[in-house]
Short mmCIF file of C-alpha atoms in Angstrom, two decimals:
data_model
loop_
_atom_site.label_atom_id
_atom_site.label_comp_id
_atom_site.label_asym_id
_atom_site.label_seq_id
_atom_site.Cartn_x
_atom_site.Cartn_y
_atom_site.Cartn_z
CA UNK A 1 -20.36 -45.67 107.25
CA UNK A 2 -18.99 -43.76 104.04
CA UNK A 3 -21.15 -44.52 100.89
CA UNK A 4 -19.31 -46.94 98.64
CA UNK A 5 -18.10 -46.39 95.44
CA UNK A 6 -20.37 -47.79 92.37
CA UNK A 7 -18.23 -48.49 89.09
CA UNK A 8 -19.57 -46.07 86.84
CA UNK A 9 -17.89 -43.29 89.30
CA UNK A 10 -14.73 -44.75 87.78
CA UNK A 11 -15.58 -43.48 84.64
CA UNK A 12 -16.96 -40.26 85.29
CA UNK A 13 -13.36 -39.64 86.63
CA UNK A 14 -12.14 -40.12 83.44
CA UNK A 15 -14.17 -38.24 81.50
CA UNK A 16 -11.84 -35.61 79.77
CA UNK A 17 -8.86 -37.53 80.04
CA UNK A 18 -7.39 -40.28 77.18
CA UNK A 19 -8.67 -43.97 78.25
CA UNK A 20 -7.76 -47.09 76.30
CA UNK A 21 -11.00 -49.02 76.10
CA UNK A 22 -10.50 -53.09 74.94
CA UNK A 23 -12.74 -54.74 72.95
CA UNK A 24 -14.05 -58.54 72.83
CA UNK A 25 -12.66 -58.74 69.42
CA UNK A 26 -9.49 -57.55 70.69
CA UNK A 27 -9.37 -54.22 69.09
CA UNK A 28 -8.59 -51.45 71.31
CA UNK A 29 -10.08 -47.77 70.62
CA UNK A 30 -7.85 -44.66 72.28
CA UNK A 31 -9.38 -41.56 72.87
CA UNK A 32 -10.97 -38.46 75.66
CA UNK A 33 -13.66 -39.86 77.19
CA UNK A 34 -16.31 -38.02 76.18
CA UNK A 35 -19.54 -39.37 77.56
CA UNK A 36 -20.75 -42.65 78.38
CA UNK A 37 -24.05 -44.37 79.84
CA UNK A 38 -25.36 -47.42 81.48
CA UNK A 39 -25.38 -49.07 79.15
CA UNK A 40 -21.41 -47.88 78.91
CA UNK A 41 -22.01 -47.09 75.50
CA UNK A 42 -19.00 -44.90 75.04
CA UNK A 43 -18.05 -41.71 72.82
CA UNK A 44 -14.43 -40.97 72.40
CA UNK A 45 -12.76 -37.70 70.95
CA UNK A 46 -9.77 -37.69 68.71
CA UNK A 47 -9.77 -41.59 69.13
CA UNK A 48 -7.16 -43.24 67.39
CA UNK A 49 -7.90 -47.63 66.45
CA UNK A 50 -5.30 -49.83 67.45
CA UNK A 51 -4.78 -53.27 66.49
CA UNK A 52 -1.79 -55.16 67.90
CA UNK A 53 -0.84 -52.58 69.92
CA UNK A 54 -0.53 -50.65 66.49
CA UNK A 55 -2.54 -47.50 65.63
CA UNK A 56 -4.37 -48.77 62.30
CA UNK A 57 -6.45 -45.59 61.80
CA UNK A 58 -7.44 -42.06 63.50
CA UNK A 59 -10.89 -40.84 63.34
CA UNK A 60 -12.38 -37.66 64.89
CA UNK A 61 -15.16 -38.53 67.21
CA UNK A 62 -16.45 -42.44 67.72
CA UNK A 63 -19.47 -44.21 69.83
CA UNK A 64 -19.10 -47.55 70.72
CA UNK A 65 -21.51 -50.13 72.01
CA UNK A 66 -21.28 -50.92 74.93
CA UNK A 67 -21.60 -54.47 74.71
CA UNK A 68 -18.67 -55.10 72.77
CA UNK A 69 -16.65 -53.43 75.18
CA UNK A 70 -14.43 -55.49 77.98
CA UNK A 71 -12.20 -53.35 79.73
CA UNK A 72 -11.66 -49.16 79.91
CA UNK A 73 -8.56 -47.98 81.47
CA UNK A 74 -6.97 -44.68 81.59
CA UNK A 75 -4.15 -43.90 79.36
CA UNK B 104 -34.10 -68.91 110.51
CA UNK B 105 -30.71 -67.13 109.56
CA UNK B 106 -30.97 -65.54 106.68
CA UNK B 107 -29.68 -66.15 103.39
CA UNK B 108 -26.61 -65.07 102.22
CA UNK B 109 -26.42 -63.32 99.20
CA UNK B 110 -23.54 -63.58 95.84
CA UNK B 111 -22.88 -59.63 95.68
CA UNK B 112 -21.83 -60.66 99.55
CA UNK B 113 -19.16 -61.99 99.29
CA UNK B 114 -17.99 -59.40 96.17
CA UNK B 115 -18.85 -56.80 99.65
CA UNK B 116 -16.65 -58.63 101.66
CA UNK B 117 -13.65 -58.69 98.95
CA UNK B 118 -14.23 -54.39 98.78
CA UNK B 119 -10.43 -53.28 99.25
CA UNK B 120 -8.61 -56.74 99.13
CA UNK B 121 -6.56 -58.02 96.11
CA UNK B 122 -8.50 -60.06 93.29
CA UNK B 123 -8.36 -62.06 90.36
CA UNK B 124 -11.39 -61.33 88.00
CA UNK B 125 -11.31 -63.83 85.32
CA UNK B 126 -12.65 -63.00 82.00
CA UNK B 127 -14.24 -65.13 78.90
CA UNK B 128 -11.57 -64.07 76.55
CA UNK B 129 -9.00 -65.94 79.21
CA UNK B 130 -7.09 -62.70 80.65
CA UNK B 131 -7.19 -61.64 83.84
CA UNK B 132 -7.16 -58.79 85.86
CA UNK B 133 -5.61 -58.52 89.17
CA UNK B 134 -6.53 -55.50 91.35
CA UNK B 135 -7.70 -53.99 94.66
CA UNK B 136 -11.70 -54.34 93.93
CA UNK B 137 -12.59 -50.48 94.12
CA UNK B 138 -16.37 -51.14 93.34
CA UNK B 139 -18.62 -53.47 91.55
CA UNK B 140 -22.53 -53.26 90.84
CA UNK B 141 -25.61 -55.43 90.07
CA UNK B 142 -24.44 -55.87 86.61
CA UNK B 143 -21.01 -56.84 88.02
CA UNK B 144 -19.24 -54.78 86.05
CA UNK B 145 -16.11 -53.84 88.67
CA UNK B 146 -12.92 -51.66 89.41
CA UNK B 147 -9.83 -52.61 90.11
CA UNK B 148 -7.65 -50.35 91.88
CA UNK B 149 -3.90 -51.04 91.00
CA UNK B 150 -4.68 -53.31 88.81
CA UNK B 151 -2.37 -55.70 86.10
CA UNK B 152 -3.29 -57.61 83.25
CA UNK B 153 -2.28 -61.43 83.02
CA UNK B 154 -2.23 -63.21 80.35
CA UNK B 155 -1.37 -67.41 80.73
CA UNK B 156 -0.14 -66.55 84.02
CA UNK B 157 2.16 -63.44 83.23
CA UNK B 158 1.80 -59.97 84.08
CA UNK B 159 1.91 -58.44 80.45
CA UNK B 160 0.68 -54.81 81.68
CA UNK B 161 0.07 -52.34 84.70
CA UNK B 162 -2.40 -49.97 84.73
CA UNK B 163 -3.49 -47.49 87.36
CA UNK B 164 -7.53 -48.08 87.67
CA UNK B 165 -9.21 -50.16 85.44
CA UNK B 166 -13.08 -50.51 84.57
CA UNK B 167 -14.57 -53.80 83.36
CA UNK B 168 -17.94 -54.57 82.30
CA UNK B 169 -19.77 -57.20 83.88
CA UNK B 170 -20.42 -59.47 80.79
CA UNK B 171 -17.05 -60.20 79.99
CA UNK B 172 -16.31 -61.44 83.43
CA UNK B 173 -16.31 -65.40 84.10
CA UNK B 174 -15.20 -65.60 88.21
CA UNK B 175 -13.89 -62.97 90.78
CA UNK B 176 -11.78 -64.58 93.15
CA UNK B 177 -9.73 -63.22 96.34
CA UNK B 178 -5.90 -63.80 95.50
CA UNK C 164 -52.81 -80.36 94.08
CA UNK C 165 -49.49 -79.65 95.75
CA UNK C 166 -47.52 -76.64 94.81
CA UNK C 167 -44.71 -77.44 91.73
CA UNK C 168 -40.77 -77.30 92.95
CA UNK C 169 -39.39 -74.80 91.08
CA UNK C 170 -35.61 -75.01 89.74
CA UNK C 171 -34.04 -72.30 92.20
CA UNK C 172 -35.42 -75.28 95.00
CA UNK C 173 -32.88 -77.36 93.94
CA UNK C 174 -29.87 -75.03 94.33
CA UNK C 175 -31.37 -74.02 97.86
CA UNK C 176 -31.52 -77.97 99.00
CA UNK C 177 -27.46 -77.99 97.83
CA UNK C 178 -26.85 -75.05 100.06
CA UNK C 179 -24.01 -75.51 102.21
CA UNK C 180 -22.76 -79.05 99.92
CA UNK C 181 -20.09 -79.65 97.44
CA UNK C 182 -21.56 -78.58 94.12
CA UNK C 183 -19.58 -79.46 90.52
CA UNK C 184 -20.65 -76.19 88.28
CA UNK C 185 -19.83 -76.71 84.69
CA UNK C 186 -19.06 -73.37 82.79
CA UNK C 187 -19.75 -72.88 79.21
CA UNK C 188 -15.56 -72.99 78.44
CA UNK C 189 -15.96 -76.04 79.72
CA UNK C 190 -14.08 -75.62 82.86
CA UNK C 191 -15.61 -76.42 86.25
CA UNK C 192 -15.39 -74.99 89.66
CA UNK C 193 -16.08 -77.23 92.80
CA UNK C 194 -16.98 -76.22 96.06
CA UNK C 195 -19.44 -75.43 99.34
CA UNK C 196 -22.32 -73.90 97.73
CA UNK C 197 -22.29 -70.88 99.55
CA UNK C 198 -25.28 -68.55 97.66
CA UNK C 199 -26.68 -67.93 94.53
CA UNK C 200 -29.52 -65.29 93.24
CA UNK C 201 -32.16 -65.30 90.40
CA UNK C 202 -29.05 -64.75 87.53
CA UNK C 203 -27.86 -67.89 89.10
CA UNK C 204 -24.62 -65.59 90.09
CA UNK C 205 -23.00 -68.61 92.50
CA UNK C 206 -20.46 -67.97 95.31
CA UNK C 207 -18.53 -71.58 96.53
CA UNK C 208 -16.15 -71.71 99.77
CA UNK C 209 -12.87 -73.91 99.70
CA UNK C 210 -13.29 -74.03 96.08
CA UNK C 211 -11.03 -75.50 93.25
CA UNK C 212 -10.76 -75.28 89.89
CA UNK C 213 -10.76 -78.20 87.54
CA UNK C 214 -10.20 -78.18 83.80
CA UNK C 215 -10.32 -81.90 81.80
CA UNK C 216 -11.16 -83.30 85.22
CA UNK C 217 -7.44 -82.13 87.00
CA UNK C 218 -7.76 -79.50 89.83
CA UNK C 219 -5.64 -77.00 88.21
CA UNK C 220 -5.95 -74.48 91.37
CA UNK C 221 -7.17 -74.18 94.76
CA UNK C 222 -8.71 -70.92 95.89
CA UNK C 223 -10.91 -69.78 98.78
CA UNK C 224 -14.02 -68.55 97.91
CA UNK C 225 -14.98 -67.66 94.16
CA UNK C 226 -17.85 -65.72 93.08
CA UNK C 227 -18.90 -67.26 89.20
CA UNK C 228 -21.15 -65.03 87.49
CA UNK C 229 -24.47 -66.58 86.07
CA UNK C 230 -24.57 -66.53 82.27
CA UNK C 231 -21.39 -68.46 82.29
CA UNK C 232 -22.84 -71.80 83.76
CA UNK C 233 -24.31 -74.37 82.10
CA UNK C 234 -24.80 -76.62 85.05
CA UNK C 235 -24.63 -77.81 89.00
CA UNK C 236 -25.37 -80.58 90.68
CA UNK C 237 -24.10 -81.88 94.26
CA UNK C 238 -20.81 -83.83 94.32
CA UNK D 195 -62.70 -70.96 70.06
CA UNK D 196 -60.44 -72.84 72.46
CA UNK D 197 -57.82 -71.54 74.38
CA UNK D 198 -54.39 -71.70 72.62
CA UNK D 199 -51.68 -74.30 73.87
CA UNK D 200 -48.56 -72.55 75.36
CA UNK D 201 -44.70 -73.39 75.08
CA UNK D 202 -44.84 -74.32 78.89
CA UNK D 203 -47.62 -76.83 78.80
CA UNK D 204 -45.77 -79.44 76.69
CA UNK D 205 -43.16 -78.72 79.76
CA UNK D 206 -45.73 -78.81 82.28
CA UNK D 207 -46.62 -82.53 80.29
CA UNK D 208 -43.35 -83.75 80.64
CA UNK D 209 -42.51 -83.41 84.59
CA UNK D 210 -42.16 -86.69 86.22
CA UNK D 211 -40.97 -88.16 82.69
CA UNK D 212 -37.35 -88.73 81.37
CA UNK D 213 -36.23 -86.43 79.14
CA UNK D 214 -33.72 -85.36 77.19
CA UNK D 215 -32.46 -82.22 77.55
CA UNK D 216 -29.97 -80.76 74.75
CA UNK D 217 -27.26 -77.86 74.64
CA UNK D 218 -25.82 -75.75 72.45
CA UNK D 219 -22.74 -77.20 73.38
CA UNK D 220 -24.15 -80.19 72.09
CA UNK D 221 -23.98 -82.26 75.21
CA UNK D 222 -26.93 -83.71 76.76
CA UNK D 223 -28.44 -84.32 80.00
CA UNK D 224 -31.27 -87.02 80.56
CA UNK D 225 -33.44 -87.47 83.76
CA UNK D 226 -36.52 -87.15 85.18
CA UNK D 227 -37.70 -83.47 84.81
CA UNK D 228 -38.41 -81.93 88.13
CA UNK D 229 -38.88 -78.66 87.73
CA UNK D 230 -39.01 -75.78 85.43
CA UNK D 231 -39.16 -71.98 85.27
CA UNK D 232 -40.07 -69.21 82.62
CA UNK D 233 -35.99 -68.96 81.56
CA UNK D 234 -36.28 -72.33 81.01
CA UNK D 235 -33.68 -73.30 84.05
CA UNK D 236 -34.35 -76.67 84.72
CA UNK D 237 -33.43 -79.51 87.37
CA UNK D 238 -33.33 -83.19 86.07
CA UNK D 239 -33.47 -86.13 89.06
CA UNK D 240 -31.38 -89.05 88.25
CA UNK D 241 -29.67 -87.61 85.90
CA UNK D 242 -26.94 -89.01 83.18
CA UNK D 243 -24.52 -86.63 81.23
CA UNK D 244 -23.84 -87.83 77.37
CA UNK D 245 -21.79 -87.07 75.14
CA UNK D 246 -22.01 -88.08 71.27
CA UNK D 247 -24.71 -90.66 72.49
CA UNK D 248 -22.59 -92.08 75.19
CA UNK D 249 -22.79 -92.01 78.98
CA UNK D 250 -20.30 -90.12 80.33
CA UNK D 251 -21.23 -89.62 83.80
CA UNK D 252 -24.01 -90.43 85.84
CA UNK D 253 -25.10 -87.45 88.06
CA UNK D 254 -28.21 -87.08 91.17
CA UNK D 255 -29.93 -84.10 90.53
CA UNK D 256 -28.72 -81.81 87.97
CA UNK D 257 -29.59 -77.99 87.47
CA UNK D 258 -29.50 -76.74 83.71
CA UNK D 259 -28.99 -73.10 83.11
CA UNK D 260 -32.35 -72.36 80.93
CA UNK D 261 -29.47 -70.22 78.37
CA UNK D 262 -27.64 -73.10 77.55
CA UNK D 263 -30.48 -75.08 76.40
CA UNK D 264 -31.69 -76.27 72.52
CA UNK D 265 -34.45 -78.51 73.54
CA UNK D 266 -36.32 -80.62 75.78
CA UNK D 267 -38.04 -84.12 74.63
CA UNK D 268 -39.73 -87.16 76.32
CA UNK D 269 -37.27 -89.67 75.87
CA UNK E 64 -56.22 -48.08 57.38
CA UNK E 65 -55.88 -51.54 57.26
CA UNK E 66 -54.15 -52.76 60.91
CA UNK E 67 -50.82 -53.52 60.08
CA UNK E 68 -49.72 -57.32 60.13
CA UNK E 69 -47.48 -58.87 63.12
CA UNK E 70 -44.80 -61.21 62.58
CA UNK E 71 -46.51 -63.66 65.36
CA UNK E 72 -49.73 -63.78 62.87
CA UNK E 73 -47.84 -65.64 60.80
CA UNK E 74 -46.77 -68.20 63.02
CA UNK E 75 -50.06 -68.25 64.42
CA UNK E 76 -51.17 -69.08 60.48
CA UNK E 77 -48.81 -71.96 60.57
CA UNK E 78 -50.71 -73.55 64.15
CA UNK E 79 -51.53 -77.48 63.53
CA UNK E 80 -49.03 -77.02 59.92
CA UNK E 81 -45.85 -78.89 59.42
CA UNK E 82 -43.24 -76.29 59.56
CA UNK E 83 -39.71 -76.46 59.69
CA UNK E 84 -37.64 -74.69 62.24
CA UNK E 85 -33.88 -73.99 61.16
CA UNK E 86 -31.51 -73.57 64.62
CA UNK E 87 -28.03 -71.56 65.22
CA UNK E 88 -26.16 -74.48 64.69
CA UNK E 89 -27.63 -75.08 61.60
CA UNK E 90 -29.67 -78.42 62.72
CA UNK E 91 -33.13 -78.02 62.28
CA UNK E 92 -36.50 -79.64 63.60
CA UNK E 93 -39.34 -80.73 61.15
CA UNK E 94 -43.00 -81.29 62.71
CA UNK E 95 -46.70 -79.67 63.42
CA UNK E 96 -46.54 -76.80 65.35
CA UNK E 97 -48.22 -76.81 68.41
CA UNK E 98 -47.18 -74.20 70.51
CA UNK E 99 -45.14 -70.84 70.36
CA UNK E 100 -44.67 -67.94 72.98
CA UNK E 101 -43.78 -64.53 72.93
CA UNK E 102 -39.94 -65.67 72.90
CA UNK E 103 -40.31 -67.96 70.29
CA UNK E 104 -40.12 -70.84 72.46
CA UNK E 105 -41.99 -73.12 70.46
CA UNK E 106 -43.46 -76.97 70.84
CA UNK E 107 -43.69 -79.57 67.73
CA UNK E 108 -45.67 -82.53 67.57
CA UNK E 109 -44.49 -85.53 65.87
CA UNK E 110 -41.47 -84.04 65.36
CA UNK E 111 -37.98 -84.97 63.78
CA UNK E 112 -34.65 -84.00 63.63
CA UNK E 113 -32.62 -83.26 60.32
CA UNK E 114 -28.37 -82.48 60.15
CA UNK E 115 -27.51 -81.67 56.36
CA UNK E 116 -31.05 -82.58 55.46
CA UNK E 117 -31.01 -86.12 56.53
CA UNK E 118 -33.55 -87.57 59.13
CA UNK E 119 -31.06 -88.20 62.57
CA UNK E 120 -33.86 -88.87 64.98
CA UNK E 121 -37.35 -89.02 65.45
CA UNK E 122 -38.74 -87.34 68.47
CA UNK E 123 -42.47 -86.81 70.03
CA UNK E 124 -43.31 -83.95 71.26
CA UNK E 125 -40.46 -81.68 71.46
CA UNK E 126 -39.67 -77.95 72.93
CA UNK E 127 -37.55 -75.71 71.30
CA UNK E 128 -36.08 -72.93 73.38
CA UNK E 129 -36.36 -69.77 70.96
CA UNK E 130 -33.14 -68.25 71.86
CA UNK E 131 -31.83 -70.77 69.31
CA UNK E 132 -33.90 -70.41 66.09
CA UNK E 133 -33.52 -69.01 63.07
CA UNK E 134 -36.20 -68.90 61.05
CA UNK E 135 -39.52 -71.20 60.68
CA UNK E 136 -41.17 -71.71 57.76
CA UNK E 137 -44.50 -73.87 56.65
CA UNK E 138 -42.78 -77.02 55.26
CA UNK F 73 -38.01 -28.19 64.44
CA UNK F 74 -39.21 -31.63 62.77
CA UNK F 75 -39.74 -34.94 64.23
CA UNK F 76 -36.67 -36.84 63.85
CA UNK F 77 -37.26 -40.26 62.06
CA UNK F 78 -36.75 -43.75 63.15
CA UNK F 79 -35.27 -46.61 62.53
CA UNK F 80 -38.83 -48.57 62.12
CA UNK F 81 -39.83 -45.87 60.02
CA UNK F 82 -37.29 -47.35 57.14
CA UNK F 83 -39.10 -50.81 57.62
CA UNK F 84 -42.56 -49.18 57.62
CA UNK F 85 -41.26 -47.62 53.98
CA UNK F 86 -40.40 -50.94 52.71
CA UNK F 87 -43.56 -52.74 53.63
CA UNK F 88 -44.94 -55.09 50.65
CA UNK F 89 -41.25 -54.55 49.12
CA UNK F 90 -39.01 -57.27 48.44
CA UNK F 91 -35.92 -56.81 51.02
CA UNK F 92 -32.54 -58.69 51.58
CA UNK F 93 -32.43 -60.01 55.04
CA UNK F 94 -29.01 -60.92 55.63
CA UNK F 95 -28.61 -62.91 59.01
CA UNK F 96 -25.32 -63.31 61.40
CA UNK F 97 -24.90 -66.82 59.74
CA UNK F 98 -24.15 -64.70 56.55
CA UNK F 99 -27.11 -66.58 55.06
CA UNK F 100 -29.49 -64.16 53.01
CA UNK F 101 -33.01 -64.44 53.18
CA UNK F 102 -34.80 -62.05 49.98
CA UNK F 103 -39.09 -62.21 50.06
CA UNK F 104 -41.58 -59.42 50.18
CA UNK F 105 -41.75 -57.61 53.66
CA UNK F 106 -45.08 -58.56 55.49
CA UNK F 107 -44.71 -57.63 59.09
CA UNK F 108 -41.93 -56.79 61.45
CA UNK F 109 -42.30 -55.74 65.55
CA UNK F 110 -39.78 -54.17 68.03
CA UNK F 111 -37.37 -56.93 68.41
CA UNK F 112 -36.97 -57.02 64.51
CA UNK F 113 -38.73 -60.14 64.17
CA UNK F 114 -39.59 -60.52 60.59
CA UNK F 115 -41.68 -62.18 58.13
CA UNK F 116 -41.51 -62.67 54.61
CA UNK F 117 -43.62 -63.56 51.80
CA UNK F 118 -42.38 -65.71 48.32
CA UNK F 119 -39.22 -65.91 50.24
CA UNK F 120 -36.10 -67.55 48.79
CA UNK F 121 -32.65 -68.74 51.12
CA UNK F 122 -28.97 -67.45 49.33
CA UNK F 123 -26.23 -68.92 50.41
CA UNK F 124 -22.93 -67.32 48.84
CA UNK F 125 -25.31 -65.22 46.41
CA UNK F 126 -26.91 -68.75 44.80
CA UNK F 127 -30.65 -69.25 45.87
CA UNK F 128 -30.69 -72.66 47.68
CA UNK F 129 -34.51 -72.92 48.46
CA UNK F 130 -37.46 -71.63 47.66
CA UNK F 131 -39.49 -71.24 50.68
CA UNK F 132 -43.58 -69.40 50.60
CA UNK F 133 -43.97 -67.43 53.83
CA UNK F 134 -40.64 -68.00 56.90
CA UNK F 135 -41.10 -66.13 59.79
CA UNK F 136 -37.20 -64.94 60.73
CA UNK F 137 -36.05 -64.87 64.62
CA UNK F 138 -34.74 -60.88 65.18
CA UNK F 139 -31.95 -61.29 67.10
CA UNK F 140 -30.15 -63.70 64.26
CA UNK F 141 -30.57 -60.38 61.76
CA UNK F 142 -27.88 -58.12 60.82
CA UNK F 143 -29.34 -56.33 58.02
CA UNK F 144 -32.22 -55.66 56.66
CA UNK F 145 -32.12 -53.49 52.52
CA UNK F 146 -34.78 -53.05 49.46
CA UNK F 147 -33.71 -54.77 46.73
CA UNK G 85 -22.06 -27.51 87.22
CA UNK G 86 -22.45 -28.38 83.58
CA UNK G 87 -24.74 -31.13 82.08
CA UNK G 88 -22.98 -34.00 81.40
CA UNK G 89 -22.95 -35.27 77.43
CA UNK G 90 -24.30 -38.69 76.84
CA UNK G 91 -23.47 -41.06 74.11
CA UNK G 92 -26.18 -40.55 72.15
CA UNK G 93 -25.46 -36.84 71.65
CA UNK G 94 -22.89 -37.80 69.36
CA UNK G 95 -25.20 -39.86 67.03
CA UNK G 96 -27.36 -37.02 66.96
CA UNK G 97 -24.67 -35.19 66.01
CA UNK G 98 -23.80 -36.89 63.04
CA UNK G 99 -27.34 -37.25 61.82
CA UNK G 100 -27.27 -36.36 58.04
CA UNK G 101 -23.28 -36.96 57.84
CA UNK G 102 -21.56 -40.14 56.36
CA UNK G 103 -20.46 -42.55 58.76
CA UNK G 104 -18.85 -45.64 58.72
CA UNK G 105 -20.61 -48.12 61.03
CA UNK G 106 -18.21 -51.38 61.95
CA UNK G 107 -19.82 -54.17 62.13
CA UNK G 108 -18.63 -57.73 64.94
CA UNK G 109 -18.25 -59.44 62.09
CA UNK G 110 -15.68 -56.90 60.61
CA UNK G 111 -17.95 -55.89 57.43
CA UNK G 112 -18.55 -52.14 57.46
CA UNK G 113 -21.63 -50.42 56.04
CA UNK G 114 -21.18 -46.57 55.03
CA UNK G 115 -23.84 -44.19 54.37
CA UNK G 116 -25.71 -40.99 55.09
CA UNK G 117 -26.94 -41.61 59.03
CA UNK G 118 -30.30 -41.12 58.87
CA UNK G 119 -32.02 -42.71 61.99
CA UNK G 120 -31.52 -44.77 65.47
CA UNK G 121 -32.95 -45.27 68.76
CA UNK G 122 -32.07 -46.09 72.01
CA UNK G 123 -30.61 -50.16 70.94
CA UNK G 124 -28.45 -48.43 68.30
CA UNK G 125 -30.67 -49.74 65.67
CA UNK G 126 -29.41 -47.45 62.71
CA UNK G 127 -30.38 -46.95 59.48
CA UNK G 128 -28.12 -45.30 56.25
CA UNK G 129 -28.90 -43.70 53.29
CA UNK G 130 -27.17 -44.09 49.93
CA UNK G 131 -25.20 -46.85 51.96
CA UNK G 132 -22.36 -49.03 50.61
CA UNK G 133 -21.26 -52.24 52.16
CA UNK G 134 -17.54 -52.88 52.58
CA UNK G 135 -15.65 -55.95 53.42
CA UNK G 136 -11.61 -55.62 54.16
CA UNK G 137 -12.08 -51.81 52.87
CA UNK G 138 -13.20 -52.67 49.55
CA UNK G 139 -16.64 -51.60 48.52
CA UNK G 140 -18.88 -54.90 47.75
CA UNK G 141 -21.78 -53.20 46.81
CA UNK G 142 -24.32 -50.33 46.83
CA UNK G 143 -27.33 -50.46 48.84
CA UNK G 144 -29.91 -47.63 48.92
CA UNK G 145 -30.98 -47.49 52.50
CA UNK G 146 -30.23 -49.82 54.80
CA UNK G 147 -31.18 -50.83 58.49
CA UNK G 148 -28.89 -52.17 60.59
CA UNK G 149 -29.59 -54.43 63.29
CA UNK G 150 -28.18 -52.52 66.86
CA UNK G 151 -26.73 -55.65 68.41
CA UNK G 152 -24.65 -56.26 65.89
CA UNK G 153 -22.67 -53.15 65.86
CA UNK G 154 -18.98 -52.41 67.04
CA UNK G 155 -18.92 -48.95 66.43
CA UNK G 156 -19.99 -45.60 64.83
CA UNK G 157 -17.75 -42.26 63.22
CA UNK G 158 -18.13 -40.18 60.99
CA UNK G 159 -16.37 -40.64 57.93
#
């Protein structure tokens, strides 16, 4: 039997590539995945905030806690 | 004495099939359950975003951690 | 002295019954207790969701993660 | 110097009794406390579901997610 | 150097005192404490129960799960 | 290369200082920092409780729950 | 093959700079990153507190509870 797939291998596919990752307060960050954890505390490069679908604000580099975080999808 | 069947069962026995992962916030998530773990945080392959009912966005694969997550249901 | 029932006891005597579980939004799910585990992670069969007392939706089986329950007891 | 009394004694105290249990939903469950573990789960016999002082519902035995509790009293 | 002080010395300071124990949702319980834990599950004797500083209800002996406090201070 | 510091190092430096505790309820608690652990459990001596930047109570010696804490400053 | 970068590489990277830590309830506090562990406890120097991107007032150093954090960037 093949060894199954655990979620976090869903992420380290994405690393490098632009993910949109949701936020319980609704917020969504957009930005390379750059490294994440266990805990999926996240780091994002040239992430960009978006609020109503609207980008509110670019930064360089962010972390984010990982418990405020609901969904990440790529781009 | 048979024993016991476990919850992360029956998330084994959904592995490939179509579900609807229900989350505090309300939304939902529809998608071919790639992988979950112990903290039930789970992948959708194919998955689509629902809001009251309505499909309101596709996305390929999508990651969600296990807090956020209310009931995971075969559709 | 005889040994003290502990809760988990409880949930293994409703094993295989119709068990009402109460979630913290106030919804319930009702079904054939199928398992549970320490995080009180709960899988029903031939459940159905109810919200203000109206089954809203029938599904199969449903796998409700712990921290969202507040309560079950045996129909 | 004598031993110092623990949370869990004034539990241990109370099993066999009616009590009333209280959540942070506000609700409240009262029945005879059965048993008890470290997280504070708890299963109430007889039990009666209130709801700004009135009885809504009149349940068996009742399992109480130690998370969603407040407090715990003789009645 | 003097062996720093630990936040549970203080409650242990306050054992057999009057002290007043101010919850998330802003009710609070006023009696002798008898009991705390390393959670801050804690047990009052001869306890009451105050909304917006009023007496609501006078209780015996009642547990306080300390996933829902505040603060507690010596009356 | 130098140790790096700590978070609990900043608390350790404002020992027997008077600090504004300000707690998710947006309640402020100001007193003279006694103790602290790990979980940022806190006590306070000469405390005082500020609502809306207006001291409400006058309080000797409150013992405040970590996990309600957002922020913790020298005055 | 490469060793993967992990969250907290990025926080160490910023050690020294000004960043603008966001806050679940929306405030933001801005100041010279001087420490934080593993629960994303942080603490700021010469930090400022903002509310709806208006400074509300200047704090030396501040510690900041990790739980209570959305997010971290350098300014």
């Amino acid at each position: 039997m093949a060894e199954m797939p655990r979620p976090l291998d869903a992420l380290n596919n994405a690393r490098g590539k632009r993910v949109i990752v949701e936020l319980k307060n609704k917020a969504q960050y957009v930005g390379k995945l750059n490294a994440f954890d266990i805990h999926i505390n996240v780091v994002l490069d040239d992430a960009e905030f978006r609020e109503d679908g609207e980008v509110k604000k670019r930064l360089g580099t962010v972390f984010l806690r990982g418990d405020t975080i609901v969904s990440i999808a790529v781009e």
